[in-house]
Amino acid sequence: MRAHVLAHLADHRARVSPGSTSPPLMVGFQGPQGSGKTFLSSLLAETLRAPPHSLSVAVLSIDDLYLPHDGLVALAHAYPHNGLLKGRGQPGTHDLPLGLAVLNNLREINDGAARAVQLPRFEKSLHGGEGDRVEGGPVVRPPLDVVILEGWCVGFYPIADGELERRWGRPVPGLGADFLERRGFRKDDVREVNGLLRAYLPWWDCLQVFVQIKPEDAHPYTHIYKWRRQQEHHMKAQNGGKGMTDAQVEAFVDRYIPGYVFFGDGVTEGGVDSGGEMRRPPWLQRGQRIEIDENREVVGVSTF
């Protein structure tokens, strides 16, 4: 990951006109729940900050860009029959204007205005675990070398309705032919999220380089349940047993599987915009995929 980002940072700086200030390199970082994406993106940032590189790096989590609590409640009321939108997590539950403003401000932070950018912060423990935005997010100051936007659905693209129909009828690898129906999801639920995802494309347009953490192809979804259970067990061992049961963890992960099934390959393939036109990711030819097994051991590294 470090070599991948450093190589593209050097190329990024080489394209800046002599005498001009280089804007930060914008890096997308995606991985499923429990894969270690938050840890790895933080580790990447710390490695880049340390000598001999000594870079200035900002990490922005998509989890800190959720709508405030009242916005999440209003969204759930607007889609009363859609179980995917009951609570934070899915495309549609983020504050899109806020996220775009923060990303644009970070991109322009080196332009000579010497302005600081305060990152938002979302506290998941508030309102009985429903969460809310809070004050006091970290402040980023220029000069800035690298920005990392990390999250489970970073780089996901919407698909054409005909493609949604085709994918709906296919078995979910490792989870069964009728997984979606068994877990109570409707085609219209996915269609609504697909429509909401179109508004995320301006976020993705800000990104230049990508790192993806991905389960091995033989088990694209089943490992996610194991990883998330392990995370919960670790947390409960440290806090006296407070957290979800295994059944609750399974239900929690269930809500995210449709996102991976229908939109996850957008990271490498792109998707359609609101006008139905095909859009390719801006980071193509500058993406790195790290494939991991059920023990989170690296089994393959490739570029896209």
PDB file of C-alpha atoms in Angstrom:
ATOM      1  CA  MET A   1       0.000   0.000   0.000  1.00  0.00           C
ATOM      2  CA  ARG A   2       2.767   2.413   0.956  1.00  0.00           C
ATOM      3  CA  ALA A   3       4.714   1.828  -2.266  1.00  0.00           C
ATOM      4  CA  HIS A   4       1.509   2.146  -4.305  1.00  0.00           C
ATOM      5  CA  VAL A   5       0.611   5.512  -2.792  1.00  0.00           C
ATOM      6  CA  LEU A   6       4.166   6.845  -2.877  1.00  0.00           C
ATOM      7  CA  ALA A   7       4.585   5.957  -6.549  1.00  0.00           C
ATOM      8  CA  HIS A   8       1.405   7.761  -7.499  1.00  0.00           C
ATOM      9  CA  LEU A   9       2.244  10.694  -5.247  1.00  0.00           C
ATOM     10  CA  ALA A  10       5.521  11.143  -7.112  1.00  0.00           C
ATOM     11  CA  ASP A  11       3.690  10.981 -10.438  1.00  0.00           C
ATOM     12  CA  HIS A  12       1.041  13.397  -9.137  1.00  0.00           C
ATOM     13  CA  ARG A  13       3.690  15.928  -8.102  1.00  0.00           C
ATOM     14  CA  ALA A  14       5.583  15.542 -11.383  1.00  0.00           C
ATOM     15  CA  ARG A  15       2.536  16.790 -13.267  1.00  0.00           C
ATOM     16  CA  VAL A  16       2.422  20.074 -11.350  1.00  0.00           C
ATOM     17  CA  SER A  17       3.757  23.077 -13.234  1.00  0.00           C
ATOM     18  CA  PRO A  18       7.104  24.429 -11.977  1.00  0.00           C
ATOM     19  CA  GLY A  19       6.568  27.049  -9.327  1.00  0.00           C
ATOM     20  CA  SER A  20       3.029  25.821  -8.547  1.00  0.00           C
ATOM     21  CA  THR A  21       1.943  24.203  -5.290  1.00  0.00           C
ATOM     22  CA  SER A  22       0.906  20.564  -5.503  1.00  0.00           C
ATOM     23  CA  PRO A  23      -2.560  19.737  -4.168  1.00  0.00           C
ATOM     24  CA  PRO A  24      -2.799  16.663  -1.928  1.00  0.00           C
ATOM     25  CA  LEU A  25      -3.155  13.256  -3.527  1.00  0.00           C
ATOM     26  CA  MET A  26      -6.724  12.003  -2.952  1.00  0.00           C
ATOM     27  CA  VAL A  27      -6.854   8.278  -2.115  1.00  0.00           C
ATOM     28  CA  GLY A  28      -9.948   6.097  -1.794  1.00  0.00           C
ATOM     29  CA  PHE A  29      -9.734   3.109   0.585  1.00  0.00           C
ATOM     30  CA  GLN A  30     -12.476   0.463   0.595  1.00  0.00           C
ATOM     31  CA  GLY A  31     -12.983  -2.798   2.417  1.00  0.00           C
ATOM     32  CA  PRO A  32     -15.866  -4.730   4.013  1.00  0.00           C
ATOM     33  CA  GLN A  33     -16.754  -4.813   7.690  1.00  0.00           C
ATOM     34  CA  GLY A  34     -14.178  -6.572   9.797  1.00  0.00           C
ATOM     35  CA  SER A  35     -11.561  -6.736   7.027  1.00  0.00           C
ATOM     36  CA  GLY A  36      -9.274  -4.322   8.860  1.00  0.00           C
ATOM     37  CA  LYS A  37      -9.788  -1.360   6.513  1.00  0.00           C
ATOM     38  CA  THR A  38      -9.885   1.239   9.315  1.00  0.00           C
ATOM     39  CA  PHE A  39      -6.795  -0.217  10.963  1.00  0.00           C
ATOM     40  CA  LEU A  40      -4.956  -0.553   7.654  1.00  0.00           C
ATOM     41  CA  SER A  41      -5.838   2.937   6.433  1.00  0.00           C
ATOM     42  CA  SER A  42      -4.624   4.343   9.766  1.00  0.00           C
ATOM     43  CA  LEU A  43      -1.471   2.227   9.545  1.00  0.00           C
ATOM     44  CA  LEU A  44      -0.869   3.483   5.998  1.00  0.00           C
ATOM     45  CA  ALA A  45      -1.246   7.067   7.202  1.00  0.00           C
ATOM     46  CA  GLU A  46       1.161   6.531  10.102  1.00  0.00           C
ATOM     47  CA  THR A  47       3.717   4.892   7.809  1.00  0.00           C
ATOM     48  CA  LEU A  48       3.562   7.814   5.403  1.00  0.00           C
ATOM     49  CA  ARG A  49       3.877  10.307   8.261  1.00  0.00           C
ATOM     50  CA  ALA A  50       6.952   8.613   9.700  1.00  0.00           C
ATOM     51  CA  PRO A  51      10.525   9.164   8.480  1.00  0.00           C
ATOM     52  CA  PRO A  52      11.902   8.932   5.904  1.00  0.00           C
ATOM     53  CA  HIS A  53       8.700  10.057   4.143  1.00  0.00           C
ATOM     54  CA  SER A  54       7.479  12.543   6.805  1.00  0.00           C
ATOM     55  CA  LEU A  55       4.333  13.368   4.863  1.00  0.00           C
ATOM     56  CA  SER A  56       1.288  15.237   6.081  1.00  0.00           C
ATOM     57  CA  VAL A  57      -1.677  12.858   5.809  1.00  0.00           C
ATOM     58  CA  ALA A  58      -5.376  13.332   6.621  1.00  0.00           C
ATOM     59  CA  VAL A  59      -7.739  10.375   7.056  1.00  0.00           C
ATOM     60  CA  LEU A  60     -11.476  10.928   6.619  1.00  0.00           C
ATOM     61  CA  SER A  61     -13.883   8.107   7.418  1.00  0.00           C
ATOM     62  CA  ILE A  62     -17.161   7.912   5.559  1.00  0.00           C
ATOM     63  CA  ASP A  63     -18.654   6.994   8.956  1.00  0.00           C
ATOM     64  CA  ASP A  64     -18.065  10.582  10.098  1.00  0.00           C
ATOM     65  CA  LEU A  65     -20.123  11.868   7.168  1.00  0.00           C
ATOM     66  CA  TYR A  66     -23.437  10.385   8.271  1.00  0.00           C
ATOM     67  CA  LEU A  67     -26.491  12.597   8.431  1.00  0.00           C
ATOM     68  CA  PRO A  68     -27.187  13.975  11.914  1.00  0.00           C
ATOM     69  CA  HIS A  69     -29.645  11.929  13.940  1.00  0.00           C
ATOM     70  CA  ASP A  70     -32.705  13.904  12.898  1.00  0.00           C
ATOM     71  CA  GLY A  71     -31.692  13.472   9.259  1.00  0.00           C
ATOM     72  CA  LEU A  72     -31.390   9.705   9.688  1.00  0.00           C
ATOM     73  CA  VAL A  73     -34.829   9.606  11.307  1.00  0.00           C
ATOM     74  CA  ALA A  74     -36.311  11.678   8.478  1.00  0.00           C
ATOM     75  CA  LEU A  75     -34.752   9.379   5.875  1.00  0.00           C
ATOM     76  CA  ALA A  76     -36.216   6.287   7.537  1.00  0.00           C
ATOM     77  CA  HIS A  77     -39.640   7.956   7.585  1.00  0.00           C
ATOM     78  CA  ALA A  78     -39.297   8.842   3.896  1.00  0.00           C
ATOM     79  CA  TYR A  79     -38.693   5.151   3.066  1.00  0.00           C
ATOM     80  CA  PRO A  80     -40.889   3.409   5.664  1.00  0.00           C
ATOM     81  CA  HIS A  81     -40.849  -0.013   3.990  1.00  0.00           C
ATOM     82  CA  ASN A  82     -37.123  -0.143   3.211  1.00  0.00           C
ATOM     83  CA  GLY A  83     -35.243  -2.088   5.856  1.00  0.00           C
ATOM     84  CA  LEU A  84     -31.902  -1.077   4.335  1.00  0.00           C
ATOM     85  CA  LEU A  85     -32.539   2.557   5.267  1.00  0.00           C
ATOM     86  CA  LYS A  86     -33.622   2.015   8.862  1.00  0.00           C
ATOM     87  CA  GLY A  87     -30.495   3.347  10.508  1.00  0.00           C
ATOM     88  CA  ARG A  88     -27.110   4.498   9.314  1.00  0.00           C
ATOM     89  CA  GLY A  89     -24.813   2.657   6.950  1.00  0.00           C
ATOM     90  CA  GLN A  90     -26.261   2.495   3.468  1.00  0.00           C
ATOM     91  CA  PRO A  91     -25.760   4.942   0.607  1.00  0.00           C
ATOM     92  CA  GLY A  92     -28.342   7.616   1.270  1.00  0.00           C
ATOM     93  CA  THR A  93     -27.553   7.905   4.998  1.00  0.00           C
ATOM     94  CA  HIS A  94     -24.639  10.311   4.503  1.00  0.00           C
ATOM     95  CA  ASP A  95     -24.602  14.101   4.361  1.00  0.00           C
ATOM     96  CA  LEU A  96     -23.688  14.558   0.704  1.00  0.00           C
ATOM     97  CA  PRO A  97     -23.214  18.361   0.659  1.00  0.00           C
ATOM     98  CA  LEU A  98     -21.059  18.187   3.789  1.00  0.00           C
ATOM     99  CA  GLY A  99     -18.909  15.398   2.380  1.00  0.00           C
ATOM    100  CA  LEU A 100     -18.361  17.164  -0.934  1.00  0.00           C
ATOM    101  CA  ALA A 101     -17.512  20.437   0.809  1.00  0.00           C
ATOM    102  CA  VAL A 102     -14.956  18.711   3.057  1.00  0.00           C
ATOM    103  CA  LEU A 103     -13.365  16.849   0.148  1.00  0.00           C
ATOM    104  CA  ASN A 104     -13.160  20.005  -1.964  1.00  0.00           C
ATOM    105  CA  ASN A 105     -11.717  22.008   0.931  1.00  0.00           C
ATOM    106  CA  LEU A 106      -9.057  19.349   1.474  1.00  0.00           C
ATOM    107  CA  ARG A 107      -8.224  19.306  -2.240  1.00  0.00           C
ATOM    108  CA  GLU A 108      -7.751  23.089  -2.181  1.00  0.00           C
ATOM    109  CA  ILE A 109      -6.029  23.370   1.189  1.00  0.00           C
ATOM    110  CA  ASN A 110      -2.601  24.037  -0.373  1.00  0.00           C
ATOM    111  CA  ASP A 111      -3.786  26.802  -2.692  1.00  0.00           C
ATOM    112  CA  GLY A 112      -2.154  29.584  -0.683  1.00  0.00           C
ATOM    113  CA  ALA A 113      -5.075  30.667   1.462  1.00  0.00           C
ATOM    114  CA  ALA A 114      -3.463  28.900   4.467  1.00  0.00           C
ATOM    115  CA  ARG A 115      -6.858  27.815   5.713  1.00  0.00           C
ATOM    116  CA  ALA A 116      -7.508  24.955   8.085  1.00  0.00           C
ATOM    117  CA  VAL A 117     -10.196  22.325   7.498  1.00  0.00           C
ATOM    118  CA  GLN A 118     -12.100  20.812  10.407  1.00  0.00           C
ATOM    119  CA  LEU A 119     -13.197  17.248   9.755  1.00  0.00           C
ATOM    120  CA  PRO A 120     -16.670  16.197  10.933  1.00  0.00           C
ATOM    121  CA  ARG A 121     -17.139  13.631  13.675  1.00  0.00           C
ATOM    122  CA  PHE A 122     -20.020  11.208  14.234  1.00  0.00           C
ATOM    123  CA  GLU A 123     -20.519   9.515  17.595  1.00  0.00           C
ATOM    124  CA  LYS A 124     -22.214   6.138  17.109  1.00  0.00           C
ATOM    125  CA  SER A 125     -23.074   5.588  20.788  1.00  0.00           C
ATOM    126  CA  LEU A 126     -25.589   8.461  21.016  1.00  0.00           C
ATOM    127  CA  HIS A 127     -29.383   8.022  20.885  1.00  0.00           C
ATOM    128  CA  GLY A 128     -29.219   4.422  22.004  1.00  0.00           C
ATOM    129  CA  GLY A 129     -26.686   3.469  19.360  1.00  0.00           C
ATOM    130  CA  GLU A 130     -28.360   5.285  16.475  1.00  0.00           C
ATOM    131  CA  GLY A 131     -25.642   7.946  16.603  1.00  0.00           C
ATOM    132  CA  ASP A 132     -25.387  11.662  15.950  1.00  0.00           C
ATOM    133  CA  ARG A 133     -22.931  14.246  14.743  1.00  0.00           C
ATOM    134  CA  VAL A 134     -20.837  15.964  17.419  1.00  0.00           C
ATOM    135  CA  GLU A 135     -18.463  18.887  17.593  1.00  0.00           C
ATOM    136  CA  GLY A 136     -14.720  18.657  17.968  1.00  0.00           C
ATOM    137  CA  GLY A 137     -13.515  16.854  14.874  1.00  0.00           C
ATOM    138  CA  PRO A 138      -9.789  16.972  14.067  1.00  0.00           C
ATOM    139  CA  VAL A 139      -8.397  20.043  12.320  1.00  0.00           C
ATOM    140  CA  VAL A 140      -6.223  19.617   9.221  1.00  0.00           C
ATOM    141  CA  ARG A 141      -3.779  22.375   8.320  1.00  0.00           C
ATOM    142  CA  PRO A 142      -1.699  23.000   5.211  1.00  0.00           C
ATOM    143  CA  PRO A 143       0.548  21.919   3.703  1.00  0.00           C
ATOM    144  CA  LEU A 144      -1.115  18.564   3.106  1.00  0.00           C
ATOM    145  CA  ASP A 145       0.349  15.721   1.028  1.00  0.00           C
ATOM    146  CA  VAL A 146      -2.217  12.905   1.076  1.00  0.00           C
ATOM    147  CA  VAL A 147      -5.922  12.540   1.884  1.00  0.00           C
ATOM    148  CA  ILE A 148      -7.394   9.084   2.532  1.00  0.00           C
ATOM    149  CA  LEU A 149     -11.186   8.599   2.362  1.00  0.00           C
ATOM    150  CA  GLU A 150     -12.002   5.204   3.856  1.00  0.00           C
ATOM    151  CA  GLY A 151     -15.247   3.295   4.128  1.00  0.00           C
ATOM    152  CA  TRP A 152     -17.142   0.137   3.299  1.00  0.00           C
ATOM    153  CA  CYS A 153     -18.899   1.596   0.237  1.00  0.00           C
ATOM    154  CA  VAL A 154     -16.284   4.071  -0.989  1.00  0.00           C
ATOM    155  CA  GLY A 155     -16.145   3.711  -4.774  1.00  0.00           C
ATOM    156  CA  PHE A 156     -19.457   1.860  -5.138  1.00  0.00           C
ATOM    157  CA  TYR A 157     -21.359   2.818  -8.298  1.00  0.00           C
ATOM    158  CA  PRO A 158     -25.056   2.582  -9.167  1.00  0.00           C
ATOM    159  CA  ILE A 159     -26.116   0.143 -11.863  1.00  0.00           C
ATOM    160  CA  ALA A 160     -28.688   0.195 -14.643  1.00  0.00           C
ATOM    161  CA  ASP A 161     -32.139  -1.107 -13.719  1.00  0.00           C
ATOM    162  CA  GLY A 162     -31.793  -3.963 -16.181  1.00  0.00           C
ATOM    163  CA  GLU A 163     -28.572  -5.037 -14.487  1.00  0.00           C
ATOM    164  CA  LEU A 164     -30.306  -4.906 -11.108  1.00  0.00           C
ATOM    165  CA  GLU A 165     -32.992  -7.245 -12.476  1.00  0.00           C
ATOM    166  CA  ARG A 166     -30.359  -9.682 -13.747  1.00  0.00           C
ATOM    167  CA  ARG A 167     -28.397  -9.715 -10.499  1.00  0.00           C
ATOM    168  CA  TRP A 168     -31.523 -10.132  -8.387  1.00  0.00           C
ATOM    169  CA  GLY A 169     -32.170 -13.528  -9.909  1.00  0.00           C
ATOM    170  CA  ARG A 170     -28.677 -14.873  -9.339  1.00  0.00           C
ATOM    171  CA  PRO A 171     -27.618 -16.896  -6.260  1.00  0.00           C
ATOM    172  CA  VAL A 172     -25.483 -15.004  -3.753  1.00  0.00           C
ATOM    173  CA  PRO A 173     -22.168 -16.929  -3.685  1.00  0.00           C
ATOM    174  CA  GLY A 174     -21.807 -18.809  -0.426  1.00  0.00           C
ATOM    175  CA  LEU A 175     -25.146 -17.591   0.942  1.00  0.00           C
ATOM    176  CA  GLY A 176     -27.699 -19.382  -1.200  1.00  0.00           C
ATOM    177  CA  ALA A 177     -30.017 -18.807  -4.125  1.00  0.00           C
ATOM    178  CA  ASP A 178     -32.776 -17.213  -2.045  1.00  0.00           C
ATOM    179  CA  PHE A 179     -30.616 -15.297   0.430  1.00  0.00           C
ATOM    180  CA  LEU A 180     -32.103 -11.864  -0.282  1.00  0.00           C
ATOM    181  CA  GLU A 181     -35.706 -13.005   0.098  1.00  0.00           C
ATOM    182  CA  ARG A 182     -34.929 -15.106   3.188  1.00  0.00           C
ATOM    183  CA  ARG A 183     -33.429 -12.082   4.890  1.00  0.00           C
ATOM    184  CA  GLY A 184     -36.473  -9.968   4.077  1.00  0.00           C
ATOM    185  CA  PHE A 185     -35.025  -7.716   1.368  1.00  0.00           C
ATOM    186  CA  ARG A 186     -37.133  -6.562  -1.561  1.00  0.00           C
ATOM    187  CA  LYS A 187     -36.014  -5.640  -5.034  1.00  0.00           C
ATOM    188  CA  ASP A 188     -37.504  -2.178  -4.485  1.00  0.00           C
ATOM    189  CA  ASP A 189     -35.293  -1.738  -1.392  1.00  0.00           C
ATOM    190  CA  VAL A 190     -32.184  -2.209  -3.515  1.00  0.00           C
ATOM    191  CA  ARG A 191     -33.627  -0.083  -6.317  1.00  0.00           C
ATOM    192  CA  GLU A 192     -34.145   2.818  -3.895  1.00  0.00           C
ATOM    193  CA  VAL A 193     -30.591   2.582  -2.564  1.00  0.00           C
ATOM    194  CA  ASN A 194     -29.336   2.369  -6.133  1.00  0.00           C
ATOM    195  CA  GLY A 195     -31.053   5.677  -6.866  1.00  0.00           C
ATOM    196  CA  LEU A 196     -29.583   7.310  -3.771  1.00  0.00           C
ATOM    197  CA  LEU A 197     -26.098   6.080  -4.677  1.00  0.00           C
ATOM    198  CA  ARG A 198     -26.083   8.200  -7.858  1.00  0.00           C
ATOM    199  CA  ALA A 199     -25.599  11.335  -5.770  1.00  0.00           C
ATOM    200  CA  TYR A 200     -22.257   9.982  -4.465  1.00  0.00           C
ATOM    201  CA  LEU A 201     -20.516  10.254  -7.830  1.00  0.00           C
ATOM    202  CA  PRO A 202     -19.224  13.802  -7.166  1.00  0.00           C
ATOM    203  CA  TRP A 203     -17.457  12.366  -4.086  1.00  0.00           C
ATOM    204  CA  TRP A 204     -15.784   9.666  -6.160  1.00  0.00           C
ATOM    205  CA  ASP A 205     -14.798  12.248  -8.793  1.00  0.00           C
ATOM    206  CA  CYS A 206     -12.510  13.787  -6.152  1.00  0.00           C
ATOM    207  CA  LEU A 207     -10.454  10.586  -5.832  1.00  0.00           C
ATOM    208  CA  GLN A 208      -7.344   9.862  -7.903  1.00  0.00           C
ATOM    209  CA  VAL A 209      -5.837   6.664  -6.427  1.00  0.00           C
ATOM    210  CA  PHE A 210      -7.493   3.638  -4.830  1.00  0.00           C
ATOM    211  CA  VAL A 211      -6.734   0.798  -2.409  1.00  0.00           C
ATOM    212  CA  GLN A 212      -9.245  -2.026  -2.009  1.00  0.00           C
ATOM    213  CA  ILE A 213      -9.171  -4.742   0.663  1.00  0.00           C
ATOM    214  CA  LYS A 214     -11.170  -7.681  -0.669  1.00  0.00           C
ATOM    215  CA  PRO A 215     -12.094 -11.171   0.543  1.00  0.00           C
ATOM    216  CA  GLU A 216     -10.697 -13.969  -1.590  1.00  0.00           C
ATOM    217  CA  ASP A 217     -12.841 -14.651  -4.648  1.00  0.00           C
ATOM    218  CA  ALA A 218     -13.830 -18.129  -3.425  1.00  0.00           C
ATOM    219  CA  HIS A 219     -15.568 -16.607  -0.361  1.00  0.00           C
ATOM    220  CA  PRO A 220     -16.669 -13.088  -1.305  1.00  0.00           C
ATOM    221  CA  TYR A 221     -19.195 -12.672   1.530  1.00  0.00           C
ATOM    222  CA  THR A 222     -18.994 -15.482   4.114  1.00  0.00           C
ATOM    223  CA  HIS A 223     -15.718 -14.247   5.597  1.00  0.00           C
ATOM    224  CA  ILE A 224     -17.347 -10.897   6.390  1.00  0.00           C
ATOM    225  CA  TYR A 225     -19.646 -12.525   8.951  1.00  0.00           C
ATOM    226  CA  LYS A 226     -16.693 -14.233  10.667  1.00  0.00           C
ATOM    227  CA  TRP A 227     -14.608 -11.048  10.716  1.00  0.00           C
ATOM    228  CA  ARG A 228     -17.434  -8.978  12.169  1.00  0.00           C
ATOM    229  CA  ARG A 229     -18.148 -11.580  14.878  1.00  0.00           C
ATOM    230  CA  GLN A 230     -14.477 -11.544  15.823  1.00  0.00           C
ATOM    231  CA  GLN A 231     -14.532  -7.759  16.107  1.00  0.00           C
ATOM    232  CA  GLU A 232     -17.569  -7.878  18.395  1.00  0.00           C
ATOM    233  CA  HIS A 233     -16.113 -10.618  20.598  1.00  0.00           C
ATOM    234  CA  HIS A 234     -12.873  -8.651  20.977  1.00  0.00           C
ATOM    235  CA  MET A 235     -14.750  -5.505  21.948  1.00  0.00           C
ATOM    236  CA  LYS A 236     -16.944  -7.349  24.469  1.00  0.00           C
ATOM    237  CA  ALA A 237     -13.885  -8.973  26.054  1.00  0.00           C
ATOM    238  CA  GLN A 238     -12.533  -5.498  26.759  1.00  0.00           C
ATOM    239  CA  ASN A 239     -15.697  -3.712  27.928  1.00  0.00           C
ATOM    240  CA  GLY A 240     -17.295  -6.290  30.203  1.00  0.00           C
ATOM    241  CA  GLY A 241     -19.541  -7.934  27.642  1.00  0.00           C
ATOM    242  CA  LYS A 242     -21.333  -4.921  26.155  1.00  0.00           C
ATOM    243  CA  GLY A 243     -22.227  -5.444  22.526  1.00  0.00           C
ATOM    244  CA  MET A 244     -24.207  -7.498  20.051  1.00  0.00           C
ATOM    245  CA  THR A 245     -24.951 -11.193  20.215  1.00  0.00           C
ATOM    246  CA  ASP A 246     -23.802 -13.373  17.318  1.00  0.00           C
ATOM    247  CA  ALA A 247     -27.358 -13.338  15.958  1.00  0.00           C
ATOM    248  CA  GLN A 248     -27.417  -9.550  16.089  1.00  0.00           C
ATOM    249  CA  VAL A 249     -24.048  -9.381  14.341  1.00  0.00           C
ATOM    250  CA  GLU A 250     -25.391 -11.627  11.595  1.00  0.00           C
ATOM    251  CA  ALA A 251     -28.439  -9.393  11.133  1.00  0.00           C
ATOM    252  CA  PHE A 252     -26.175  -6.348  11.106  1.00  0.00           C
ATOM    253  CA  VAL A 253     -23.970  -7.761   8.336  1.00  0.00           C
ATOM    254  CA  ASP A 254     -27.051  -8.897   6.389  1.00  0.00           C
ATOM    255  CA  ARG A 255     -27.970  -5.255   5.715  1.00  0.00           C
ATOM    256  CA  TYR A 256     -24.658  -4.672   3.944  1.00  0.00           C
ATOM    257  CA  ILE A 257     -24.550  -7.758   1.713  1.00  0.00           C
ATOM    258  CA  PRO A 258     -26.873  -6.253  -0.953  1.00  0.00           C
ATOM    259  CA  GLY A 259     -24.439  -3.346  -1.295  1.00  0.00           C
ATOM    260  CA  TYR A 260     -21.549  -5.674  -2.069  1.00  0.00           C
ATOM    261  CA  VAL A 261     -23.652  -7.833  -4.402  1.00  0.00           C
ATOM    262  CA  PHE A 262     -25.125  -5.032  -6.491  1.00  0.00           C
ATOM    263  CA  PHE A 263     -22.662  -2.152  -6.270  1.00  0.00           C
ATOM    264  CA  GLY A 264     -19.291  -3.469  -5.071  1.00  0.00           C
ATOM    265  CA  ASP A 265     -17.766  -4.104  -8.484  1.00  0.00           C
ATOM    266  CA  GLY A 266     -18.197  -0.406  -9.227  1.00  0.00           C
ATOM    267  CA  VAL A 267     -14.755   0.076  -7.665  1.00  0.00           C
ATOM    268  CA  THR A 268     -13.195  -1.515 -10.743  1.00  0.00           C
ATOM    269  CA  GLU A 269     -15.966  -1.262 -13.347  1.00  0.00           C
ATOM    270  CA  GLY A 270     -17.844   1.960 -12.612  1.00  0.00           C
ATOM    271  CA  GLY A 271     -21.569   2.283 -13.236  1.00  0.00           C
ATOM    272  CA  VAL A 272     -24.270   4.585 -14.544  1.00  0.00           C
ATOM    273  CA  ASP A 273     -24.987   8.202 -13.656  1.00  0.00           C
ATOM    274  CA  SER A 274     -28.415   9.799 -13.214  1.00  0.00           C
ATOM    275  CA  GLY A 275     -28.739  10.134 -16.982  1.00  0.00           C
ATOM    276  CA  GLY A 276     -28.014   6.458 -17.561  1.00  0.00           C
ATOM    277  CA  GLU A 277     -24.581   7.154 -19.033  1.00  0.00           C
ATOM    278  CA  MET A 278     -21.730   4.804 -18.177  1.00  0.00           C
ATOM    279  CA  ARG A 279     -19.164   6.316 -15.822  1.00  0.00           C
ATOM    280  CA  ARG A 280     -15.710   4.859 -15.270  1.00  0.00           C
ATOM    281  CA  PRO A 281     -13.893   5.425 -11.955  1.00  0.00           C
ATOM    282  CA  PRO A 282     -11.288   8.204 -12.145  1.00  0.00           C
ATOM    283  CA  TRP A 283      -8.716   5.985 -10.376  1.00  0.00           C
ATOM    284  CA  LEU A 284      -8.572   3.267 -13.060  1.00  0.00           C
ATOM    285  CA  GLN A 285      -4.945   2.321 -13.795  1.00  0.00           C
ATOM    286  CA  ARG A 286      -4.126   3.695 -10.329  1.00  0.00           C
ATOM    287  CA  GLY A 287      -5.913   1.126  -8.183  1.00  0.00           C
ATOM    288  CA  GLN A 288      -4.508  -1.636  -5.975  1.00  0.00           C
ATOM    289  CA  ARG A 289      -6.494  -4.662  -4.783  1.00  0.00           C
ATOM    290  CA  ILE A 290      -5.307  -6.639  -1.754  1.00  0.00           C
ATOM    291  CA  GLU A 291      -7.043 -10.019  -1.498  1.00  0.00           C
ATOM    292  CA  ILE A 292      -7.177 -11.621   1.964  1.00  0.00           C
ATOM    293  CA  ASP A 293      -8.280 -15.009   3.275  1.00  0.00           C
ATOM    294  CA  GLU A 294     -10.506 -15.764   6.265  1.00  0.00           C
ATOM    295  CA  ASN A 295      -7.582 -15.129   8.639  1.00  0.00           C
ATOM    296  CA  ARG A 296      -6.918 -11.758   6.958  1.00  0.00           C
ATOM    297  CA  GLU A 297      -3.689 -13.080   5.462  1.00  0.00           C
ATOM    298  CA  VAL A 298      -2.765 -11.608   2.091  1.00  0.00           C
ATOM    299  CA  VAL A 299      -3.268 -14.136  -0.712  1.00  0.00           C
ATOM    300  CA  GLY A 300      -2.922 -11.823  -3.688  1.00  0.00           C
ATOM    301  CA  VAL A 301      -2.100  -8.282  -4.753  1.00  0.00           C
ATOM    302  CA  SER A 302      -3.095  -6.860  -8.135  1.00  0.00           C
ATOM    303  CA  THR A 303      -3.670  -3.543  -9.844  1.00  0.00           C
ATOM    304  CA  PHE A 304      -6.637  -2.206 -11.776  1.00  0.00           C
TER     305      PHE A 304
END
